[in-house]
Amino acid sequence: MNIFDLEKNDDSKYLAEDISVLRGLDPVKKRPGMYTETSCPNHLAQEVIDNSVDEAVSGYAKQISVVVHTDNSITVSDDGRGMPVDIHPEEKISGVELIMTKLHAGAKFSQKIYKYSGGLHGVGVSVVNALSKRLEIIIQRDQKKYSINFENGFKVSELEVIEENIKKTGTSIRFYPDESYFDSPFFSLNPLKHAIRAKAILCPGLKMNFLNEKTSESISWQYKEGINEYFENQLSELGTEAYPDPCFYSKFIEDEFEMETVIAWTFENSPKIFESYVNLIPTPLGGTHVNGLRTGLLHALKEFCDLRNIIPKGIKLSPEDVWKDCNYILSFKMNEPQFSGQTKERLSSRSAGSTVSSLIKDSFSLYLNQHPEAGAFIAESVIDNARKRLNSAKKVERKKYKSGPALPGKLADCTSQDPDVSELFLVEGDSAGGSAKQARERNNQAIMPLRGKILNTWEVESANVTSSKEINDISIAIGVEPGSNDISGLRYGKICILADADSDGLHIATLIAALFIKHFTEVVKKGHLYLAVPPLYRIDIGKDTHYAIDKSEKDLILKKHKNSQKKISIVRFKGLGEMNPPQLRETTMEPSTRKLVQLTLPDDDKLLDIMDMLLSKKRAKDRKNWLSEKGDQTEAL
């Protein structure tokens, strides 16, 4: 008798009737944290404001007003074109109702209506509707004023004309957040005002109005000089001395992107300014565009110093040396930006990193050579940071062993003595390891090739796992004993698993992750373990090369260039060994263009139970049951 012949209890049955289908806005109400920030309703206001700002960026709106009412509702009004009121040819409902009640419905998935937009997920304003007790819309367009209302995401009044012979155009949305979805029902006004002011700065000429009815506070912002004026004002408010003076400013406008940035360095321990935006959306967690800025500045300064031979012997500049005292505002606009999550706090578009890095490197190099005195002053400060870092690292004596085993022979170690900037790549296979050694940044990236699949250590005692030579070498290389809670000897701030993107590679990555979760738990808990995500496809479009980590990203790139007259060639990588060192560096190891996923442990035991079920020999029956019932979900899991 096999397992499928066993009679099961009613509670264990898994039938089609058990599958729940969430329709309309139900997914948002069920899991609001997947769509918005739930600490307070600020992100709802920003979604509505962003829609109005998209009208301004496209040249259709000149003024946006935000009113915080005494009943904790907010009204956002603009003088743009007004939301569409005609009937959608396929959905058979008005455009405004479609936008407010359907996820992934909007005009921002193509460049026909909006060239640059932050609302590319198409769920922003519908999320506001789903999480509001009431939402009221007034639309002015086609010489008419329209009204439509919603409650808890459902339409409660039809779209109707309430006035005619109207000369103005625009949209006004008033919404009442449902406090049950938020930790605090009140808007945090200082961050909200800061975000509103930033819109005026980043969109020169746009007038942003703010009114708080509770306190009668009324402010208007309108700037013609943009981020330069804003940056200088911020420095003045902080009372911070900065160099160079005037600050470095750069701006580029191309067909597919725009970049504008202002940069200055301040002295140690002074307040810092670091703000980044994508299509006027704030990205407080940075992303690929900020990584590109940092890399470009480093390369320009290195080139300036090398030409003048001013770097002392034994010192090598790192990105942290340049970044330590750097202040910046970066505004980047691009087509179809990809964000890490609906809250859009981090940009993940791979192309942004290389674009910004290249532009900044060229423009900042030109500036340094045109202003050699300012360049020498900046270089001296950065070299001083590198000297302090080196002196601090020497105190750690990361590589000076007084006792214990020598480092593994196959470990290609880095030269940096600072654990905070050092990275170790655990690479699948000798072939890929050889490419990685050539692709790495020797100063702070170490490479350790692993031969095949390591031992499944899930059920092995920590005291016994070092009987495996591969695992013993890993333990010696990272400087941590298996099972130990003391990771003070950890030699690398980032330990990166680098395996093929196929099923075998994922199996190897799983075994390494299991090793660290089970036997180097503190390393994982402290956020030192990462998974490198190599691309699965290379796409050549004429002379331009693009990389895609999966089929969906490949399809997105092909869709973007579907009208291109250039020859398109697609290569699917079978493994890391197929990549030459420059390709491996650009796609997987260069901080400004790579994608790393940090592996963390949740507070509950659900992950450990899943790992136990997948890896324990004694749970083969549970594994077979799981595969028979949920095997088709493994990719999603």
XYZ file of C-alpha atoms in Angstrom:
637
model
C 0.000 0.000 0.000
C 1.441 3.369 -0.888
C 0.867 6.664 0.827
C -1.859 7.767 -1.588
C -4.031 4.752 -0.669
C -4.210 5.658 3.016
C -7.573 6.849 4.272
C -7.309 10.342 5.713
C -9.372 12.199 8.283
C -11.725 14.877 7.005
C -9.507 17.578 8.534
C -6.554 16.494 6.404
C -8.351 16.692 3.049
C -7.164 19.340 0.613
C -9.854 20.002 -1.991
C -10.634 22.678 -4.565
C -13.315 24.046 -2.250
C -10.573 24.898 0.274
C -8.997 27.413 -2.113
C -9.895 31.018 -1.308
C -9.998 33.593 -4.104
C -9.607 37.216 -3.020
C -11.305 39.554 -5.481
C -11.308 43.299 -6.039
C -9.604 45.078 -3.145
C -9.885 42.144 -0.716
C -6.140 41.290 -0.972
C -5.305 44.775 0.347
C -7.710 44.521 3.282
C -6.487 41.019 4.124
C -2.766 41.870 4.000
C -2.405 45.683 4.100
C 1.266 45.460 5.057
C 2.045 44.020 1.611
C 0.777 47.187 -0.061
C 1.492 50.100 2.277
C 3.273 51.193 5.441
C 0.962 50.397 8.367
C 2.617 52.347 11.193
C 0.506 55.392 10.228
C -1.510 56.525 7.158
C 1.256 58.748 5.714
C 1.916 56.451 2.790
C -1.729 56.678 1.709
C -1.387 60.458 1.468
C 1.848 60.099 -0.478
C 0.187 57.767 -2.998
C -2.497 60.356 -3.747
C 0.045 63.195 -3.853
C 2.264 61.173 -6.196
C -0.597 60.813 -8.682
C -1.010 64.597 -8.739
C 2.745 65.094 -9.042
C 2.799 62.771 -12.061
C 0.441 65.262 -13.723
C 2.874 68.074 -12.876
C 5.937 66.184 -14.126
C 4.126 65.634 -17.425
C 3.437 69.377 -17.654
C -0.324 69.368 -16.967
C -0.483 70.625 -13.371
C 1.042 73.746 -11.855
C -0.372 73.634 -8.338
C -1.125 70.926 -5.754
C -2.808 71.524 -2.396
C -2.841 69.227 0.625
C -5.283 69.901 3.486
C -5.286 68.016 6.798
C -8.800 68.345 8.233
C -9.850 68.367 11.881
C -11.526 64.946 11.478
C -8.168 63.376 10.433
C -9.116 63.182 6.781
C -6.921 64.606 4.019
C -7.785 66.341 0.749
C -5.325 66.406 -2.153
C -6.245 68.704 -5.060
C -4.483 69.482 -8.331
C -5.169 71.495 -11.482
C -4.210 68.709 -13.878
C -6.325 67.129 -16.597
C -8.761 65.421 -14.227
C -9.223 61.678 -13.855
C -10.961 60.026 -16.837
C -14.750 59.781 -16.611
C -15.541 58.026 -19.895
C -16.470 54.332 -20.005
C -13.650 51.816 -20.361
C -14.256 49.773 -23.562
C -13.548 46.393 -21.922
C -14.500 46.809 -18.246
C -17.666 48.818 -19.062
C -17.238 51.166 -16.070
C -15.923 54.701 -15.846
C -12.187 55.283 -15.802
C -12.244 56.781 -12.304
C -14.172 53.802 -10.877
C -11.790 51.387 -12.574
C -8.758 53.175 -11.101
C -10.236 53.226 -7.596
C -11.569 49.653 -7.393
C -9.224 47.471 -9.454
C -5.660 46.574 -8.543
C -3.123 46.969 -11.347
C -5.340 49.348 -13.311
C -3.745 52.606 -14.442
C -2.258 54.635 -17.279
C 1.339 54.262 -16.109
C 2.253 50.867 -17.528
C 3.203 52.520 -20.829
C 4.799 55.842 -21.757
C 1.805 57.028 -23.755
C 0.296 59.149 -20.949
C 3.164 59.481 -18.452
C 6.812 59.409 -19.592
C 8.113 59.262 -16.013
C 5.961 57.993 -13.196
C 6.408 56.565 -9.724
C 3.043 54.788 -9.755
C 4.070 51.890 -11.943
C 2.614 49.174 -9.736
C -0.883 50.387 -10.589
C -2.173 49.646 -7.082
C -1.406 52.878 -5.199
C -4.623 54.874 -5.172
C -6.816 51.766 -5.130
C -5.001 50.791 -1.923
C -5.954 54.185 -0.478
C -9.572 53.441 -1.344
C -9.426 49.948 0.183
C -8.026 51.207 3.504
C -10.308 54.252 3.843
C -13.656 54.411 5.610
C -14.758 56.931 3.008
C -13.229 58.457 -0.123
C -14.750 61.371 -2.063
C -13.643 62.495 -5.525
C -14.412 65.711 -7.390
C -13.278 65.838 -11.027
C -13.273 68.880 -13.298
C -12.823 68.280 -17.009
C -14.670 68.724 -20.298
C -16.312 71.878 -18.808
C -18.125 69.754 -16.205
C -17.684 68.951 -12.517
C -18.204 65.293 -11.560
C -18.619 63.573 -8.199
C -18.255 59.947 -7.070
C -17.931 58.474 -3.549
C -16.668 55.218 -2.019
C -16.837 53.593 1.415
C -14.512 50.786 2.527
C -13.447 50.395 -1.087
C -16.977 50.040 -2.506
C -18.789 52.586 -4.642
C -21.672 54.170 -2.723
C -22.709 56.836 -5.232
C -22.621 56.808 -9.005
C -20.454 59.147 -11.038
C -22.655 62.191 -11.696
C -22.358 65.692 -13.094
C -22.900 68.224 -10.292
C -22.070 71.417 -12.202
C -21.577 72.526 -15.810
C -19.786 75.323 -17.695
C -16.638 74.787 -15.658
C -13.480 76.341 -17.073
C -10.978 74.764 -14.677
C -9.659 71.219 -14.767
C -8.261 68.988 -12.055
C -8.927 66.327 -9.428
C -9.685 66.571 -5.718
C -9.595 63.459 -3.498
C -10.605 63.465 0.166
C -10.109 60.246 2.114
C -10.724 59.129 5.699
C -8.209 56.413 6.732
C -9.655 53.393 8.518
C -7.752 53.430 11.820
C -8.174 49.648 12.253
C -5.436 49.052 9.661
C -2.791 51.254 11.297
C -0.733 51.206 14.478
C -1.482 54.922 14.857
C -4.529 56.467 13.164
C -2.936 59.929 12.939
C -0.774 61.340 10.172
C 2.834 62.119 11.060
C 2.865 65.708 9.833
C 6.561 66.618 9.889
C 7.596 63.791 7.504
C 4.529 64.556 5.385
C 5.461 68.248 5.118
C 9.035 67.293 4.276
C 7.812 65.047 1.458
C 5.501 67.777 0.113
C 8.285 70.352 0.189
C 10.610 67.943 -1.609
C 8.099 67.656 -4.474
C 8.304 71.416 -5.003
C 12.100 71.257 -4.978
C 12.340 68.358 -7.394
C 9.793 69.817 -9.815
C 10.899 73.452 -10.356
C 7.965 75.810 -10.826
C 5.409 73.533 -9.165
C 3.589 75.215 -6.275
C 2.872 72.943 -3.319
C 0.393 74.174 -0.672
C -0.095 72.694 2.804
C -2.850 73.565 5.291
C -3.390 72.041 8.739
C -6.915 72.954 9.841
C -6.185 71.755 13.368
C -3.498 74.405 13.964
C -4.263 76.843 11.088
C -0.698 76.291 9.852
C -0.473 77.259 6.180
C 2.682 76.925 4.053
C 3.396 77.210 0.339
C 6.543 76.096 -1.437
C 7.612 77.015 -4.941
C 11.185 76.937 -6.198
C 12.606 77.885 -9.559
C 16.215 76.835 -8.959
C 15.427 73.285 -7.806
C 17.666 71.053 -5.730
C 20.637 73.442 -5.641
C 18.623 76.016 -3.705
C 17.071 73.308 -1.534
C 20.448 71.787 -0.658
C 21.963 75.144 0.265
C 18.933 75.923 2.458
C 19.238 72.569 4.212
C 22.943 73.109 4.933
C 22.184 76.597 6.219
C 19.421 75.317 8.511
C 21.782 72.692 9.935
C 24.520 75.306 10.407
C 26.947 72.968 8.676
C 30.099 74.057 6.849
C 30.482 72.167 3.604
C 32.981 71.861 0.777
C 33.353 72.469 -2.069
C 31.685 75.854 -2.002
C 29.638 76.198 -4.152
C 28.589 72.536 -4.037
C 29.161 70.127 -6.912
C 26.088 70.052 -9.169
C 25.385 67.833 -12.158
C 22.390 67.380 -14.448
C 21.767 65.139 -17.477
C 18.696 64.811 -19.672
C 18.454 61.950 -22.162
C 15.572 60.277 -24.011
C 15.092 57.464 -21.475
C 16.309 59.033 -18.224
C 17.086 62.238 -16.365
C 19.553 62.650 -13.521
C 20.151 65.642 -11.255
C 22.353 65.685 -8.182
C 24.071 68.071 -5.792
C 26.911 66.869 -3.551
C 29.099 68.284 -0.785
C 31.290 66.957 2.003
C 30.950 68.056 5.617
C 33.280 67.579 8.535
C 33.231 64.558 10.801
C 30.344 64.277 13.304
C 28.329 67.052 11.619
C 24.690 66.396 10.595
C 24.364 64.749 7.191
C 21.951 65.225 4.295
C 21.249 62.209 2.122
C 18.063 62.150 0.074
C 17.336 60.172 -3.051
C 14.314 60.156 -5.337
C 13.113 58.202 -8.358
C 10.519 59.950 -10.499
C 10.028 62.274 -7.474
C 9.254 59.284 -5.210
C 11.451 59.329 -2.069
C 13.670 56.250 -1.694
C 14.839 56.427 1.940
C 16.484 52.992 1.674
C 18.409 54.008 -1.451
C 18.863 51.342 -4.077
C 20.739 50.868 -7.328
C 20.767 54.586 -8.219
C 22.439 55.490 -4.897
C 24.900 52.592 -5.287
C 25.765 53.975 -8.707
C 26.333 57.445 -7.242
C 28.731 56.075 -4.648
C 30.648 53.969 -7.180
C 30.948 56.846 -9.653
C 32.317 59.209 -7.004
C 34.881 56.605 -5.907
C 36.131 55.949 -9.447
C 36.434 59.679 -10.200
C 38.384 60.359 -6.993
C 40.669 57.359 -7.543
C 41.463 58.591 -11.041
C 42.136 62.134 -9.759
C 44.455 60.842 -7.017
C 46.275 58.384 -9.305
C 47.005 61.082 -11.879
C 48.594 63.216 -9.177
C 50.143 60.300 -7.256
C 48.834 61.602 -3.924
C 47.699 58.342 -2.290
C 50.265 57.205 0.298
C 51.797 53.756 -0.092
C 49.783 50.999 1.548
C 46.446 52.853 1.382
C 43.655 51.935 -1.000
C 40.455 53.963 -1.194
C 37.140 52.202 -0.585
C 33.558 53.390 -1.193
C 33.114 53.922 2.563
C 36.005 56.397 2.624
C 34.250 58.577 0.046
C 30.787 58.062 1.541
C 31.598 58.734 5.194
C 31.301 62.557 5.095
C 29.345 62.857 1.841
C 26.048 64.766 1.661
C 23.881 64.482 -1.427
C 20.494 64.897 -3.029
C 19.944 62.623 -6.014
C 16.929 62.864 -8.303
C 16.705 60.188 -10.977
C 13.940 59.765 -13.532
C 13.591 56.684 -15.685
C 11.074 54.636 -17.627
C 9.440 51.742 -15.780
C 11.411 51.804 -12.506
C 11.345 48.619 -10.457
C 11.024 49.048 -6.689
C 11.516 46.576 -3.848
C 7.896 46.441 -2.664
C 4.852 48.646 -3.038
C 6.135 51.192 -0.494
C 8.874 51.995 -3.067
C 11.533 52.711 -0.453
C 14.337 51.081 -2.455
C 15.019 51.112 -6.210
C 16.004 47.728 -7.628
C 16.276 48.548 -11.369
C 19.603 47.056 -12.398
C 20.253 49.530 -15.239
C 20.024 52.565 -12.921
C 23.257 51.661 -11.100
C 25.475 51.527 -14.168
C 23.827 54.596 -15.708
C 24.272 56.817 -12.649
C 27.787 55.486 -11.981
C 28.944 56.275 -15.516
C 27.403 59.761 -15.562
C 28.756 60.752 -12.141
C 32.216 59.373 -12.832
C 32.551 61.453 -15.999
C 31.041 64.680 -14.643
C 32.824 64.560 -11.270
C 36.174 63.753 -12.945
C 35.734 66.809 -15.143
C 34.862 68.938 -12.102
C 37.911 67.761 -10.106
C 40.284 68.543 -12.948
C 38.700 71.949 -13.526
C 38.851 72.754 -9.780
C 42.150 71.152 -8.628
C 42.216 72.987 -5.279
C 38.752 71.736 -4.322
C 39.682 68.293 -5.663
C 42.836 68.154 -3.534
C 40.862 69.173 -0.425
C 38.249 66.441 -1.003
C 40.953 63.877 -1.792
C 42.854 64.744 1.387
C 39.712 64.200 3.477
C 38.944 60.872 1.790
C 42.545 59.648 2.175
C 42.366 60.614 5.858
C 39.227 58.467 6.210
C 41.062 55.555 4.560
C 44.024 56.003 6.923
C 41.724 55.953 9.979
C 39.953 52.866 8.671
C 43.266 51.076 8.117
C 44.553 51.974 11.575
C 41.294 50.798 13.140
C 41.407 47.519 11.221
C 44.970 46.841 12.298
C 43.787 46.870 15.898
C 41.382 44.066 15.015
C 44.266 41.999 13.585
C 41.809 40.068 11.458
C 44.415 37.981 9.675
C 47.101 37.662 12.320
C 46.607 34.299 13.956
C 48.670 33.675 17.083
C 47.418 30.102 17.202
C 45.046 27.771 15.407
C 44.903 26.437 11.841
C 46.112 28.347 8.810
C 43.616 29.733 6.348
C 42.391 27.215 3.722
C 44.672 27.042 0.690
C 41.819 27.477 -1.781
C 40.673 30.718 -0.105
C 41.638 33.715 -2.221
C 41.563 36.270 0.597
C 41.130 40.025 0.260
C 43.712 42.607 1.301
C 41.416 44.728 3.469
C 41.818 44.339 7.223
C 38.378 45.756 8.013
C 35.608 43.176 8.645
C 32.963 45.853 8.080
C 33.812 46.201 4.379
C 35.124 42.692 3.632
C 33.015 40.171 1.713
C 33.430 36.417 1.290
C 31.853 34.693 -1.719
C 31.222 30.957 -1.296
C 31.224 29.962 -4.972
C 29.832 26.775 -6.488
C 32.531 24.966 -8.474
C 36.197 25.525 -9.320
C 35.397 26.922 -12.770
C 33.106 29.648 -11.420
C 35.573 30.187 -8.582
C 38.297 30.958 -11.111
C 36.107 33.511 -12.883
C 35.080 35.054 -9.561
C 38.731 35.493 -8.532
C 39.346 37.504 -11.695
C 36.079 39.431 -11.350
C 36.430 40.439 -7.703
C 37.597 43.667 -6.143
C 40.764 42.292 -4.538
C 40.748 44.939 -1.803
C 37.582 43.758 -0.051
C 36.227 40.646 -1.808
C 37.450 37.144 -0.944
C 36.612 34.013 -2.951
C 36.308 30.440 -1.700
C 35.327 27.802 -4.307
C 33.281 24.817 -3.094
C 33.404 21.510 -4.940
C 29.891 20.181 -5.532
C 27.200 19.796 -2.889
C 28.336 20.119 0.726
C 27.220 17.695 3.428
C 23.604 17.969 4.610
C 24.352 19.037 8.189
C 20.801 19.546 9.417
C 20.837 16.489 11.677
C 24.561 16.543 12.480
C 25.810 17.806 15.837
C 27.836 21.029 15.653
C 30.793 19.302 17.277
C 30.919 16.806 14.389
C 30.296 18.953 11.281
C 33.989 19.902 10.906
C 34.742 16.273 10.044
C 33.729 17.401 6.553
C 36.750 19.171 4.997
C 34.555 21.638 3.057
C 32.712 22.723 6.206
C 35.906 22.825 8.261
C 37.421 25.140 5.628
C 34.342 27.393 5.764
C 34.563 27.576 9.561
C 38.267 28.493 9.483
C 37.754 31.035 6.681
C 34.986 32.963 8.456
C 36.645 32.718 11.884
C 33.647 31.240 13.741
C 33.323 27.830 15.404
C 30.187 25.780 14.540
C 27.562 26.046 17.270
C 29.253 29.033 18.924
C 27.320 32.160 19.903
C 30.574 34.154 19.892
C 31.096 35.726 16.470
C 33.565 38.398 17.588
C 36.164 36.705 15.376
C 34.001 36.940 12.242
C 36.348 37.987 9.455
C 33.809 39.196 6.880
C 30.852 41.540 7.200
C 29.068 39.858 4.276
C 29.143 36.136 3.529
C 27.592 35.669 0.080
C 26.363 32.352 -1.334
C 27.065 32.376 -5.069
C 25.568 29.416 -6.936
C 24.096 28.722 -10.380
C 20.568 29.939 -11.072
C 19.388 26.399 -11.969
C 17.878 23.722 -9.702
C 21.265 22.197 -8.794
C 22.549 25.623 -7.806
C 19.481 26.261 -5.663
C 20.023 22.872 -3.984
C 23.611 23.823 -3.138
C 22.515 27.241 -1.906
C 19.883 25.565 0.308
C 22.472 23.234 1.864
C 24.822 26.155 2.604
C 21.965 28.225 4.036
C 20.958 25.243 6.207
C 24.556 24.932 7.452
C 24.580 28.555 8.610
C 21.055 28.488 10.069
C 21.800 25.350 12.084
C 25.450 25.747 13.065
C 26.343 29.441 12.583
C 23.010 30.820 13.797
C 24.372 34.067 15.230
C 25.967 34.914 11.875
C 22.511 34.749 10.280
C 20.748 36.546 13.141
C 23.201 39.460 12.926
C 22.484 39.869 9.196
C 25.835 38.694 7.765
C 24.534 35.981 5.376
C 23.477 36.890 1.820
C 22.409 35.113 -1.350
C 23.852 36.482 -4.589
C 21.338 36.435 -7.450
C 23.101 35.802 -10.791
C 21.206 36.426 -14.028
C 19.657 33.584 -15.963
C 19.588 35.398 -19.322
C 21.805 37.708 -21.331
C 19.951 39.812 -23.907
C 21.914 41.640 -26.614
C 19.962 44.379 -28.398
C 22.280 45.773 -31.025
C 25.398 46.827 -29.120
C 23.550 47.117 -25.787
C 23.639 44.234 -23.291
C 20.944 43.557 -20.689
C 20.754 40.868 -18.008
C 17.616 39.264 -16.561
C 17.463 37.215 -13.371
C 14.358 35.300 -14.470
C 11.845 34.879 -17.282
C 9.581 37.708 -16.097
C 12.468 40.207 -16.145
C 13.503 38.904 -19.575
C 9.964 39.388 -20.883
C 9.889 42.921 -19.439
C 13.108 43.853 -21.257
C 11.854 42.366 -24.530
C 8.537 44.182 -24.167
C 10.348 47.475 -23.613
C 12.316 46.991 -26.846
C 9.613 45.268 -28.896
C 9.643 48.053 -31.495
C 13.427 48.140 -31.744
C 14.909 47.686 -35.214
C 18.131 46.336 -33.690
C 19.039 42.644 -33.749
C 18.009 40.866 -30.543
C 19.951 37.858 -29.270
C 19.061 35.875 -26.110
C 21.462 33.553 -24.273
C 20.423 31.417 -21.297
C 23.310 30.832 -18.913
C 23.665 27.187 -17.890
C 25.903 28.171 -14.987
C 28.287 30.702 -13.522
C 31.179 29.025 -15.315
C 29.768 30.216 -18.648
C 30.256 33.862 -17.647
C 33.539 35.550 -18.337
C 34.998 37.621 -15.464
C 33.710 41.026 -16.703
C 30.174 39.610 -17.006
C 30.357 38.042 -13.544
C 31.664 41.287 -12.058
C 28.978 43.449 -13.657
C 26.020 41.186 -12.875
C 26.849 39.581 -9.548
C 29.813 41.167 -7.727
C 29.900 44.910 -8.447
C 27.922 46.608 -5.609
C 26.289 49.168 -7.903
C 24.801 46.579 -10.295
C 24.529 43.282 -8.386
C 21.541 41.958 -6.474
C 22.089 40.518 -2.984
C 19.287 39.065 -0.859
C 19.903 39.186 2.887
C 18.898 35.981 4.675
C 17.322 36.536 8.086
C 15.576 34.395 10.693
C 11.930 35.158 11.595
C 10.871 35.328 15.226
C 8.633 32.260 14.985
C 9.666 28.655 14.287
C 7.814 28.267 10.978
C 10.960 28.490 8.855
C 12.849 26.018 11.037
C 9.946 23.568 10.805
C 9.903 23.837 6.993
C 13.684 23.356 6.829
C 13.406 20.354 9.143
C 10.703 18.811 6.990
C 12.762 19.343 3.815
C 16.155 18.212 5.135
C 15.615 15.652 7.925
C 16.019 12.010 6.927
C 13.565 10.963 9.634
C 10.817 13.076 8.067
C 10.745 11.428 4.655
C 7.038 10.616 5.083
C 6.179 14.230 5.903
C 8.217 15.333 2.896
C 6.352 12.973 0.581
C 2.996 14.169 1.910
C 4.048 17.766 1.477
C 5.211 17.193 -2.095
C 1.990 15.410 -3.015
C -0.145 18.224 -1.627
C 1.947 21.365 -2.201
C 4.620 20.414 -4.659
C 3.158 22.726 -7.260
C 3.744 25.661 -4.883
C 7.458 25.118 -4.337
C 8.497 27.929 -6.673
C 6.284 30.404 -4.813
C 7.526 29.149 -1.449
